[in-house]
């Protein structure tokens, strides 16, 4: 395949935002990548164009039946001024699985990565340099065919937009308070939990608002069948350190296979630490706390890399983890992972890709 | 509240489609209803305008996190040329519940109905007259705020579009072949099954394609926890007639509370027939078949009104229902319900509303 995309540059570049006050996902760069799919013709006309609104028929399938998927990754600027992506091939592979689950035509995985590189290259000066900042990359596919009926669409758009984002933690890592959700459910076996589709996220809004109202920053999801096993924390994967063993939910179709999760597992194994991908009940977590064996809980994801959990609340019972302080493993994983992403720590697994 | 909406008429009316070759959801009328929501200001600027594409920022929440809901109902033209809606207040009530589930700001229920009437009035000559045809009405709400982050949006559009549709059955009612889905799941307790959101539909595409490939027109969904209880048939509710009792799944949060379902229950009770809203296992259905007690299976929904099931296939075992012919109850319910909708049968429950 030919990955030479036509580039049309903007005639009115925007002013770049102040790196000190950057928020998440509010400001977008000057350009975007766009590619069309039409039945019979396949994916075609990949191009980099000025960031601009899109026009959709009110009957476009995406607006009614949510045939839409997305990905999320970041570009980082190194001290030497190089731009690095972190494991974009993994986002491409996850896209293939997501597309299959919701009947979106497959997208070539190399093309997916090249499209990202193409638009990041054009907007290279939108990758912020200040410590902790990065350029958030949002590839997504939407069904555009105007047709009211429940079947997969015959027309799609694949787009990549870019948003410079600030440090997730102003002033270093900080432990979060997490509410254990035992009413609403995020995913069930046979459902779409492992795929990155809009529908999985909208289902969680209600629960998130409940947690916020109670003073918690995120929810810990339990399994959809028995509300017994721990699954994910908000939009990140969850890890529990019990008696020296690091435990995270297995990939059985209900949780998103996080790229940070996979990287954490690799690092821990490399450090000789026992990691288990296995079912873990919320009861076991509380029992481990009671017996003094629960040493750390943390979440992993692209947005925050590692997010230590300082408090859990389940059925009114609150427990403080690691005295509400950051655990050693959380801190080390954060330092090493963000070090690799920024090119400051040796990338022995070959995870970073230069743009 | 003031339900006088500003009307801007199109200067280039489209040609109406041939009523003989009408399909479902492909052709749209000349006008649409549009109303905006902005945080602080609430819902405002309801208006009828020419049908036209809408412009969205590529970061609009609906395109990423599927914060979107829809409804579906029909307008029918009576022999006297009147235009009737069928229980639109029920669609308004369901909208309130759906909005609450996915954190869309509440929409006044009377306004919802008045908006529909307003646009149908302007496009009154788009309601087709040929037997079996109708004007499909699609109210929907989408989150338009450009913001990449998982939280409810602060800007929305409420729209109503109209599509003239042909007879669901060309040449009378016809029994369908239904595949019992025991792998993929549509909804779970604590999930969003009872709400009319895009995310529920995209999750079913894969299963539907599987059923089509095997020669079935739709799937029968089983419950998400045990894959044991019958829930819905495609995008309609399911009824089983066993030994004189008509059984349909209860409203426990996993199935859509169909307006046709509710109407069927009312009619059956009025006719002195035993109706039970209760859990029913697929095993019971097959046992009833084996003992000769399963007399009819049918689906209910706005699109087809009543759709008799002629064959079920569960784990490779196929059973013919009512010898693959239309059952008496299915036929009677279809005749009476569509008779009421068209103004040909006395509307003793006061279900129809004139536009
Ligand atoms: C539901 C969910 N789980 C986990 C993750 C973490 O995945 P990753 O590490 O690839 O960012 C994300 C974020 O992308 C997510 O949305
Ligand atoms: C999932 C689902 N179940 C049931 C129904 C039937 O509901 P109604 O009778 O209100 O059309 C529909 C269609 O709207 C549906 O989408």
XYZ file of C-alpha atoms and ligand atoms in Angstrom:
742
model
C 0.000 0.000 0.000
C 0.959 3.571 -0.615
C 1.224 5.654 2.514
C 1.939 8.952 0.789
C -0.949 11.079 1.890
C -1.873 14.331 0.225
C -1.232 17.268 2.549
C -3.175 20.529 2.405
C -1.824 23.083 4.850
C -3.926 25.611 6.684
C -3.689 29.239 5.608
C -4.596 30.480 9.067
C -2.576 28.668 11.744
C -4.046 29.020 15.229
C -2.197 30.444 18.180
C -0.745 27.729 20.382
C -2.160 27.521 23.886
C -0.192 28.469 27.000
C 1.541 25.224 28.140
C 0.981 26.179 31.780
C -2.799 26.163 31.594
C -3.376 23.324 29.145
C -6.384 21.159 29.946
C -7.331 17.778 28.524
C -9.039 17.559 25.126
C -10.235 21.127 24.687
C -7.803 22.620 22.162
C -7.039 21.042 18.809
C -4.116 21.464 16.455
C -4.083 22.986 12.966
C -4.542 19.809 10.967
C -6.325 16.483 10.961
C -6.091 13.246 9.031
C -9.169 12.146 7.082
C -9.840 9.014 5.034
C -13.055 7.718 3.490
C -14.539 4.278 3.175
C -17.172 3.458 0.602
C -18.524 -0.009 -0.003
C -16.954 -1.473 -3.107
C -14.114 1.026 -3.105
C -12.699 0.313 0.344
C -10.648 2.821 2.350
C -9.441 5.612 0.108
C -8.276 9.226 -0.157
C -6.243 9.412 3.035
C -5.233 13.049 3.446
C -3.991 15.651 5.909
C -6.178 18.759 5.823
C -6.795 21.826 7.993
C -8.749 21.032 11.178
C -12.356 21.905 10.345
C -15.931 20.937 11.159
C -17.381 17.957 9.330
C -20.729 17.799 7.618
C -23.050 14.898 8.306
C -26.514 14.034 7.108
C -28.891 14.069 10.109
C -29.566 10.408 9.297
C -25.863 9.416 9.470
C -25.646 6.033 11.192
C -23.153 7.236 13.812
C -25.724 9.675 15.215
C -28.366 6.968 15.728
C -26.769 3.568 16.201
C -23.388 4.605 17.598
C -21.344 2.736 15.021
C -18.178 4.502 16.107
C -14.816 3.545 17.604
C -11.822 5.456 18.863
C -8.273 5.093 20.059
C -6.049 7.209 22.243
C -2.270 7.593 22.435
C 0.274 10.346 22.938
C 3.259 11.926 21.214
C 6.057 13.182 23.460
C 8.886 15.571 22.709
C 12.303 14.414 23.930
C 15.032 16.690 25.283
C 16.738 16.446 21.883
C 13.570 17.622 20.153
C 12.622 14.224 18.709
C 8.959 13.206 18.696
C 8.166 9.760 20.065
C 4.999 7.654 19.898
C 4.474 4.882 22.436
C 3.580 1.480 20.949
C 1.215 2.791 18.216
C 1.157 -0.699 16.664
C -0.815 -1.819 19.734
C -3.467 0.819 19.086
C -3.620 -0.398 15.491
C -4.134 -3.996 16.630
C -6.813 -2.983 19.111
C -8.552 -1.050 16.336
C -8.716 -4.222 14.272
C -10.419 -6.061 17.134
C -12.793 -3.191 17.868
C -13.743 -2.843 14.208
C -14.483 -6.535 13.978
C -16.750 -6.391 17.040
C -18.939 -3.614 15.665
C -18.755 -4.498 11.973
C -16.588 -1.591 10.812
C -14.504 -2.592 7.775
C -10.940 -3.510 8.719
C -8.275 -0.827 8.422
C -4.723 -1.785 7.465
C -2.667 -1.632 10.687
C 0.384 -0.106 9.055
C -1.774 2.528 7.416
C -3.262 3.361 10.817
C 0.208 4.090 12.195
C 1.361 5.945 9.079
C -1.728 8.147 9.170
C -0.879 9.148 12.738
C 2.714 9.869 11.816
C 1.654 11.910 8.809
C -0.548 14.316 10.725
C 1.809 14.548 13.731
C 4.629 15.402 11.333
C 2.631 18.287 9.865
C 1.720 19.533 13.344
C 5.092 18.741 14.926
C 5.292 22.155 16.577
C 2.032 21.372 18.407
C 3.785 18.765 20.544
C 4.341 20.744 23.750
C 7.715 20.640 25.498
C 6.998 21.520 29.089
C 7.455 18.668 31.559
C 4.434 16.402 31.802
C 2.751 17.795 28.691
C 2.200 15.841 25.489
C 0.175 15.759 22.303
C -2.867 13.561 22.736
C -3.713 11.699 19.516
C -7.294 10.656 18.862
C -7.847 8.333 15.898
C -11.532 7.489 15.385
C -13.929 5.976 12.870
C -17.568 6.941 12.387
C -20.332 5.496 10.207
C -21.534 8.281 7.921
C -24.072 6.565 5.677
C -27.467 8.288 5.932
C -29.770 5.372 6.615
C -32.148 4.596 9.468
C -32.008 0.888 9.991
C -30.083 -1.443 12.219
C -27.322 -2.836 10.019
C -23.669 -1.928 9.523
C -23.149 1.149 7.372
C -21.620 1.282 3.898
C -19.750 4.555 4.358
C -17.251 5.608 7.040
C -14.753 8.282 7.926
C -11.450 7.533 9.625
C -10.012 10.625 11.248
C -7.102 11.540 13.488
C -7.240 14.726 15.538
C -4.588 16.107 17.881
C -4.862 17.928 21.175
C -1.961 19.312 23.232
C -2.583 18.299 26.838
C -1.189 19.429 30.157
C 0.369 17.355 32.893
C -2.197 14.969 34.377
C -0.844 15.653 37.828
C 0.061 19.244 38.546
C 2.842 18.872 41.062
C 3.630 15.148 40.859
C 1.703 11.909 41.301
C -1.262 12.101 43.651
C -3.390 9.286 45.088
C -7.061 9.180 44.059
C -10.244 8.200 45.860
C -12.183 5.463 44.101
C -15.812 4.443 44.544
C -16.621 0.746 44.037
C -19.683 0.597 41.762
C -22.050 -2.212 42.714
C -25.210 -1.030 40.961
C -24.414 -0.017 37.383
C -22.485 -2.279 35.078
C -19.951 -1.420 32.373
C -19.610 -4.684 30.491
C -20.830 -8.276 30.427
C -19.513 -11.497 28.936
C -20.629 -11.628 25.312
C -20.784 -7.830 25.244
C -18.426 -5.164 23.922
C -16.247 -4.442 26.972
C -12.961 -5.344 25.269
C -13.542 -2.972 22.380
C -13.014 0.764 22.301
C -16.444 1.944 21.219
C -18.414 5.001 22.261
C -21.223 2.844 23.616
C -19.022 1.519 26.423
C -18.314 5.010 27.675
C -21.778 6.539 27.589
C -22.994 3.659 29.767
C -20.558 4.734 32.468
C -21.470 8.432 32.715
C -24.253 7.932 35.227
C -22.055 5.966 37.546
C -19.248 8.472 37.263
C -21.589 11.328 38.185
C -22.723 9.354 41.218
C -19.110 8.848 42.298
C -18.307 12.547 41.816
C -21.322 13.545 43.883
C -20.001 11.382 46.689
C -16.562 12.976 46.439
C -14.780 10.219 44.515
C -12.772 10.819 41.380
C -13.558 7.555 39.613
C -15.348 4.233 39.933
C -13.976 0.730 40.230
C -16.101 -1.487 37.983
C -17.123 -4.944 39.133
C -18.031 -7.736 36.701
C -21.446 -7.578 35.046
C -22.558 -11.065 36.035
C -22.012 -11.260 39.767
C -20.727 -7.791 40.811
C -18.003 -9.708 42.529
C -14.772 -9.485 40.544
C -12.780 -6.270 40.143
C -12.460 -5.176 36.519
C -11.351 -1.628 35.672
C -10.997 1.795 37.259
C -12.828 4.439 35.207
C -11.052 4.426 31.874
C -7.978 2.606 33.034
C -6.931 -0.877 34.097
C -6.669 -1.814 37.760
C -3.784 -3.446 39.646
C -3.788 -4.751 43.219
C -0.611 -5.602 45.118
C -1.355 -8.308 47.678
C 1.373 -10.025 49.661
C 3.973 -9.252 47.016
C 1.834 -10.484 44.105
C 0.570 -7.960 41.569
C -2.898 -8.932 40.372
C -4.911 -7.552 37.459
C -8.123 -8.716 35.777
C -7.644 -11.240 32.958
C -8.515 -10.450 29.335
C -11.774 -12.401 29.096
C -13.719 -10.006 26.921
C -15.091 -7.622 29.506
C -12.156 -5.266 30.051
C -10.212 -3.107 27.633
C -6.778 -4.594 26.912
C -4.855 -1.497 27.927
C -1.527 -0.792 26.301
C -0.246 0.667 29.557
C -1.519 -2.480 31.312
C 0.480 -4.651 28.933
C 3.559 -2.474 29.437
C 3.207 -2.630 33.234
C 3.024 -6.422 33.080
C 6.170 -6.554 30.926
C 8.102 -4.277 33.258
C 7.063 -6.102 36.426
C 8.060 -9.465 34.956
C 11.337 -7.962 33.845
C 11.929 -6.835 37.426
C 11.258 -10.340 38.724
C 7.967 -9.422 40.378
C 5.089 -11.935 40.343
C 2.217 -10.689 38.173
C -1.037 -12.606 37.858
C -3.737 -11.948 35.320
C -6.558 -13.562 37.212
C -9.997 -12.986 38.638
C -9.920 -11.248 41.980
C -12.999 -10.613 44.092
C -13.591 -7.326 45.836
C -14.004 -9.435 48.991
C -10.435 -10.690 48.626
C -9.234 -7.103 48.270
C -10.942 -6.115 51.523
C -9.723 -9.254 53.291
C -6.185 -8.506 52.176
C -6.595 -5.019 53.606
C -7.841 -6.410 56.901
C -4.901 -8.765 57.200
C -2.442 -6.026 56.299
C -1.498 -7.637 52.991
C -2.899 -5.056 50.571
C 0.093 -2.857 49.956
C -0.865 -0.921 46.798
C -3.664 -0.336 44.331
C -3.106 1.595 41.117
C -4.674 2.262 37.744
C -2.894 2.278 34.376
C -3.817 4.161 31.224
C -2.601 6.500 28.525
C -3.961 9.650 30.176
C -2.248 9.394 33.573
C 0.211 6.527 32.882
C -0.026 5.302 36.516
C -2.555 6.562 38.997
C -2.122 5.406 42.618
C -5.302 4.748 44.583
C -5.357 6.170 48.100
C -8.876 5.178 49.138
C -11.531 2.663 48.156
C -15.170 2.845 49.193
C -17.329 -0.268 48.781
C -20.814 -0.499 50.247
C -20.089 2.392 52.599
C -16.881 0.822 53.873
C -13.842 3.002 53.241
C -10.295 1.719 53.339
C -7.081 3.718 53.104
C -4.443 2.133 50.940
C -0.783 2.590 51.795
C -1.973 5.179 54.319
C -3.322 7.229 51.432
C 0.215 7.739 50.140
C 1.812 6.759 46.831
C 3.195 3.216 46.886
C 6.776 2.412 45.848
C 5.747 0.236 42.918
C 3.301 2.840 41.597
C 5.978 5.499 41.737
C 8.617 3.297 40.118
C 6.300 2.193 37.315
C 5.316 5.789 36.676
C 8.921 6.974 36.591
C 10.142 4.202 34.315
C 7.184 4.240 31.937
C 7.118 7.994 31.509
C 10.905 7.923 31.311
C 10.724 5.523 28.352
C 7.954 7.561 26.721
C 10.058 10.714 26.977
C 13.257 9.018 25.849
C 14.986 9.491 29.230
C 15.080 5.820 30.196
C 16.513 3.042 28.025
C 13.782 1.570 25.818
C 14.859 -2.057 26.066
C 11.585 -3.425 24.679
C 11.670 -1.190 21.611
C 8.363 0.437 22.483
C 8.915 3.958 21.204
C 8.591 4.923 17.557
C 10.053 8.115 16.197
C 7.820 10.244 14.005
C -43.964 26.820 27.951
C -44.398 28.240 24.510
C -44.717 25.651 21.793
C -44.847 28.089 18.882
C -41.845 27.096 16.856
C -40.401 29.278 14.143
C -40.898 27.700 10.709
C -38.576 28.280 7.765
C -39.840 26.591 4.641
C -37.637 25.076 1.989
C -37.341 26.881 -1.330
C -36.618 23.674 -3.207
C -39.073 20.943 -2.212
C -37.919 17.459 -3.160
C -39.839 15.093 -5.363
C -41.821 12.566 -3.329
C -40.786 8.958 -3.758
C -42.908 6.351 -5.529
C -45.097 4.794 -2.775
C -44.777 1.374 -4.443
C -41.035 1.109 -4.039
C -40.559 2.827 -0.692
C -37.920 1.275 1.533
C -37.256 1.862 5.217
C -35.284 4.913 6.317
C -33.637 5.921 3.050
C -35.626 8.965 1.908
C -36.244 11.995 4.103
C -38.877 14.706 3.926
C -38.384 18.415 3.184
C -38.107 19.655 6.756
C -36.743 18.781 10.147
C -37.161 20.016 13.692
C -34.074 21.330 15.478
C -33.593 22.605 19.025
C -30.413 23.466 20.930
C -29.314 22.888 24.486
C -26.572 24.929 26.080
C -25.572 24.649 29.707
C -27.020 27.549 31.660
C -29.529 28.385 28.955
C -31.355 25.057 28.767
C -33.263 23.855 25.707
C -33.928 26.746 23.363
C -34.620 27.871 19.806
C -36.924 25.052 18.728
C -37.524 25.508 14.992
C -38.670 23.786 11.828
C -36.136 24.257 9.042
C -35.367 22.705 5.641
C -33.828 19.226 5.908
C -30.087 19.781 5.593
C -26.738 18.376 6.698
C -25.479 19.372 10.120
C -22.033 20.620 10.951
C -20.139 19.094 13.854
C -16.710 19.665 15.279
C -14.626 16.493 14.817
C -14.327 16.435 18.619
C -18.120 16.510 19.189
C -18.894 14.165 22.083
C -21.467 12.154 20.113
C -18.761 10.992 17.686
C -16.526 9.623 20.455
C -18.541 8.664 23.513
C -21.901 7.925 21.874
C -23.886 10.266 24.060
C -26.934 9.941 21.812
C -30.508 8.699 22.102
C -33.359 8.205 19.695
C -37.026 7.377 19.451
C -39.178 5.942 16.705
C -42.882 6.272 15.932
C -45.113 6.640 12.908
C -47.724 8.997 11.470
C -50.553 7.391 9.509
C -52.993 8.955 7.057
C -56.612 7.927 7.594
C -59.167 7.383 4.832
C -60.559 10.830 5.648
C -57.128 12.378 5.183
C -56.461 12.973 8.878
C -52.961 12.366 10.209
C -52.713 10.229 13.352
C -49.821 9.595 15.721
C -49.868 6.502 17.923
C -49.245 7.147 21.642
C -46.512 9.785 21.174
C -46.705 10.581 24.916
C -45.190 7.137 25.522
C -42.189 8.005 23.350
C -41.846 11.231 25.341
C -41.861 9.319 28.633
C -39.329 6.806 27.357
C -37.126 9.705 26.242
C -37.142 11.045 29.792
C -35.940 7.680 31.124
C -33.328 7.283 28.403
C -31.999 10.803 28.938
C -31.690 10.190 32.641
C -29.713 6.978 32.065
C -27.088 8.620 29.862
C -27.016 12.054 31.506
C -28.713 14.030 28.722
C -30.605 17.020 30.161
C -34.331 16.325 30.506
C -36.615 17.473 27.705
C -40.145 18.620 28.513
C -42.466 15.763 27.480
C -45.150 18.006 26.068
C -42.556 19.890 24.051
C -41.320 16.580 22.655
C -44.786 15.797 21.311
C -45.414 19.339 20.069
C -42.107 19.345 18.197
C -43.171 16.179 16.386
C -46.546 17.638 15.529
C -44.970 20.866 14.292
C -42.684 19.229 11.756
C -45.258 16.634 10.664
C -47.733 19.462 10.074
C -45.287 21.253 7.783
C -44.561 18.033 5.906
C -48.133 16.717 6.018
C -48.075 15.838 2.332
C -45.128 13.528 2.996
C -47.373 11.109 4.919
C -47.979 8.463 2.242
C -51.490 7.130 1.645
C -51.019 3.725 0.087
C -52.041 0.818 2.282
C -49.362 -0.231 4.725
C -47.232 2.859 4.199
C -46.612 5.519 6.836
C -44.320 8.366 7.801
C -41.607 7.141 10.124
C -40.700 9.781 12.712
C -37.226 9.804 14.215
C -36.667 12.130 17.165
C -33.071 12.030 18.430
C -30.651 13.894 20.669
C -26.890 14.132 20.181
C -24.122 15.637 22.319
C -22.390 18.278 20.217
C -19.861 19.818 22.605
C -16.319 19.534 21.211
C -14.447 17.991 24.105
C -12.450 14.784 24.464
C -13.088 13.560 27.943
C -15.465 11.132 29.533
C -18.159 13.292 31.115
C -21.635 14.396 29.988
C -21.582 17.175 27.418
C -22.742 20.751 27.905
C -24.264 21.208 24.440
C -26.844 19.099 22.611
C -29.095 19.079 19.575
C -32.604 17.653 19.629
C -33.812 16.874 16.133
C -36.799 15.227 14.481
C -36.476 13.872 10.961
C -39.165 12.178 8.871
C -38.984 9.317 6.414
C -41.877 7.935 4.358
C -41.721 4.143 4.617
C -43.281 1.314 2.668
C -45.334 -1.579 3.950
C -43.204 -3.784 6.195
C -44.764 -6.866 4.662
C -45.319 -6.701 0.920
C -48.386 -8.858 0.482
C -49.532 -9.381 4.064
C -48.051 -10.713 7.282
C -45.322 -13.311 6.863
C -43.674 -15.515 9.488
C -39.968 -14.969 10.172
C -37.101 -17.298 11.041
C -35.342 -16.363 14.276
C -31.924 -17.431 15.528
C -31.516 -17.768 19.301
C -28.306 -15.951 20.229
C -26.388 -17.713 22.977
C -22.962 -16.152 22.512
C -23.289 -12.381 22.216
C -25.258 -10.383 24.727
C -27.404 -7.284 24.227
C -27.947 -6.085 27.787
C -27.161 -6.889 31.406
C -28.700 -5.936 34.735
C -27.258 -2.582 35.737
C -26.659 -1.751 32.076
C -28.553 0.351 29.543
C -30.924 -2.213 27.984
C -34.105 -0.363 28.913
C -32.993 2.864 27.285
C -33.061 3.770 23.619
C -29.430 4.658 23.030
C -27.227 4.033 20.020
C -24.817 1.956 22.074
C -27.408 -0.786 22.567
C -27.820 -1.202 18.838
C -24.217 -1.220 17.690
C -23.553 -4.047 20.144
C -26.096 -6.178 18.273
C -24.773 -5.762 14.723
C -22.309 -8.629 14.931
C -24.929 -11.024 16.143
C -27.383 -9.920 13.497
C -24.816 -10.509 10.749
C -24.198 -13.990 12.119
C -27.941 -14.708 12.049
C -28.243 -13.396 8.482
C -25.343 -15.559 7.352
C -27.160 -18.576 8.718
C -30.344 -17.616 6.891
C -32.263 -16.098 9.817
C -33.884 -12.695 9.713
C -33.330 -11.741 13.339
C -31.978 -12.923 16.674
C -33.777 -13.777 19.884
C -31.727 -12.290 22.716
C -31.238 -14.234 25.928
C -30.449 -12.553 29.251
C -26.900 -11.324 29.787
C -26.292 -13.100 33.075
C -27.215 -16.711 32.397
C -28.170 -16.848 28.675
C -31.250 -18.601 29.905
C -34.235 -16.263 29.807
C -35.785 -14.990 26.573
C -35.658 -11.201 26.281
C -36.243 -9.530 22.904
C -36.328 -10.338 19.199
C -34.008 -8.010 17.255
C -35.464 -4.565 17.807
C -38.843 -5.718 19.036
C -40.373 -7.343 22.092
C -41.078 -11.068 22.177
C -44.304 -12.900 23.081
C -44.788 -16.633 23.579
C -48.191 -18.278 23.695
C -48.010 -21.417 25.846
C -51.087 -23.355 26.828
C -53.342 -20.338 26.408
C -51.092 -18.020 28.429
C -49.320 -15.181 26.641
C -45.883 -14.621 28.169
C -43.468 -11.742 27.653
C -40.277 -10.711 29.450
C -40.781 -8.431 32.473
C -39.489 -4.848 32.579
C -36.481 -5.395 34.828
C -34.077 -3.016 33.165
C -32.681 -5.200 30.421
C -35.352 -4.906 27.725
C -36.788 -1.894 25.959
C -40.290 -1.106 27.244
C -41.916 -1.226 23.818
C -44.972 0.877 23.173
C -46.368 -1.833 20.941
C -45.657 -4.337 23.739
C -47.653 -2.230 26.162
C -50.496 -1.917 23.650
C -50.520 -5.681 23.014
C -50.781 -6.339 26.752
C -53.689 -3.899 27.048
C -55.559 -5.475 24.145
C -55.035 -9.042 25.344
C -56.263 -8.189 28.829
C -59.246 -6.413 27.308
C -60.031 -9.603 25.389
C -59.902 -11.653 28.586
C -56.688 -13.463 27.637
C -54.139 -14.291 30.355
C -50.959 -12.254 29.875
C -47.930 -12.708 32.103
C -44.946 -10.426 32.281
C -42.526 -12.912 33.703
C -39.186 -14.580 33.158
C -39.366 -17.471 30.741
C -36.442 -19.745 29.971
C -35.628 -20.840 26.449
C -35.767 -24.380 27.876
C -39.411 -23.867 28.828
C -40.137 -22.658 25.301
C -38.624 -25.815 23.808
C -40.367 -28.036 26.357
C -43.670 -26.372 25.529
C -42.989 -27.099 21.881
C -42.238 -30.751 22.628
C -45.442 -31.172 24.590
C -47.477 -29.467 21.870
C -48.291 -26.464 24.061
C -46.382 -23.741 22.213
C -49.017 -22.337 19.917
C -47.553 -18.992 18.811
C -44.479 -16.788 19.040
C -44.515 -13.214 17.813
C -42.569 -9.968 18.032
C -44.014 -6.495 18.569
C -42.596 -3.148 17.516
C -43.269 0.092 15.709
C -41.703 -1.019 12.430
C -43.738 -4.167 11.779
C -46.441 -3.821 14.465
C -46.693 -7.616 14.900
C -44.265 -10.070 13.372
C -45.166 -13.775 13.687
C -42.281 -16.183 14.204
C -42.381 -19.329 12.057
C -39.121 -20.940 13.138
C -36.703 -20.805 16.048
C -33.176 -22.201 16.005
C -31.386 -22.689 19.319
C -28.081 -24.538 19.577
C -28.685 -26.176 16.180
C -32.167 -27.352 17.121
C -34.856 -25.953 14.854
C -38.520 -25.892 15.748
C -41.445 -24.893 13.542
C -44.025 -22.807 15.295
C -47.663 -23.108 14.324
C -46.428 -25.174 11.371
C -44.605 -22.101 10.138
C -47.921 -20.344 9.574
C -49.301 -17.138 11.098
C -51.079 -17.753 14.402
C -54.622 -16.505 15.063
C -53.578 -14.211 17.903
C -50.736 -12.674 15.894
C -53.092 -11.973 13.019
C -55.805 -10.525 15.254
C -53.390 -8.300 17.149
C -51.935 -7.064 13.892
C -55.358 -6.320 12.423
C -56.680 -4.528 15.478
C -53.518 -2.551 16.247
C -52.975 -1.375 12.699
C -56.709 -0.753 12.444
C -56.528 1.605 15.429
C -53.403 3.283 14.078
C -55.132 3.934 10.741
C -58.391 5.059 12.334
C -60.358 2.079 10.980
C -60.977 0.383 14.329
C -62.516 2.083 17.358
C -59.785 3.612 19.536
C -61.296 2.754 22.900
C -58.099 3.429 24.855
C -57.630 6.905 23.343
C -54.265 5.983 21.858
C -54.261 8.018 18.671
C -53.480 11.726 18.552
C -54.413 13.869 15.597
C -51.744 16.182 14.213
C -12.085 1.447 29.601
C -10.605 1.649 29.537
N -9.796 0.793 30.178
C -8.470 0.908 30.138
C -7.836 1.929 29.448
C -6.361 2.007 29.413
O -5.870 1.668 28.125
P -4.504 2.242 27.597
O -3.477 1.841 28.570
O -4.332 1.612 26.249
O -4.664 3.730 27.507
C -8.629 2.876 28.786
C -8.037 4.025 28.140
O -7.742 4.043 27.020
C -10.043 2.709 28.806
O -10.839 3.577 28.158
C -34.593 -3.088 21.305
C -36.017 -2.812 20.994
N -36.962 -3.515 21.608
C -38.275 -3.299 21.383
C -38.700 -2.352 20.477
C -40.155 -2.126 20.259
O -40.556 -0.897 20.818
P -41.793 -0.101 20.238
O -42.957 -1.019 20.321
O -41.923 1.086 21.123
O -41.464 0.259 18.825
C -37.742 -1.614 19.776
C -38.127 -0.672 18.734
O -38.341 0.470 18.930
C -36.375 -1.819 20.053
O -35.430 -1.101 19.434
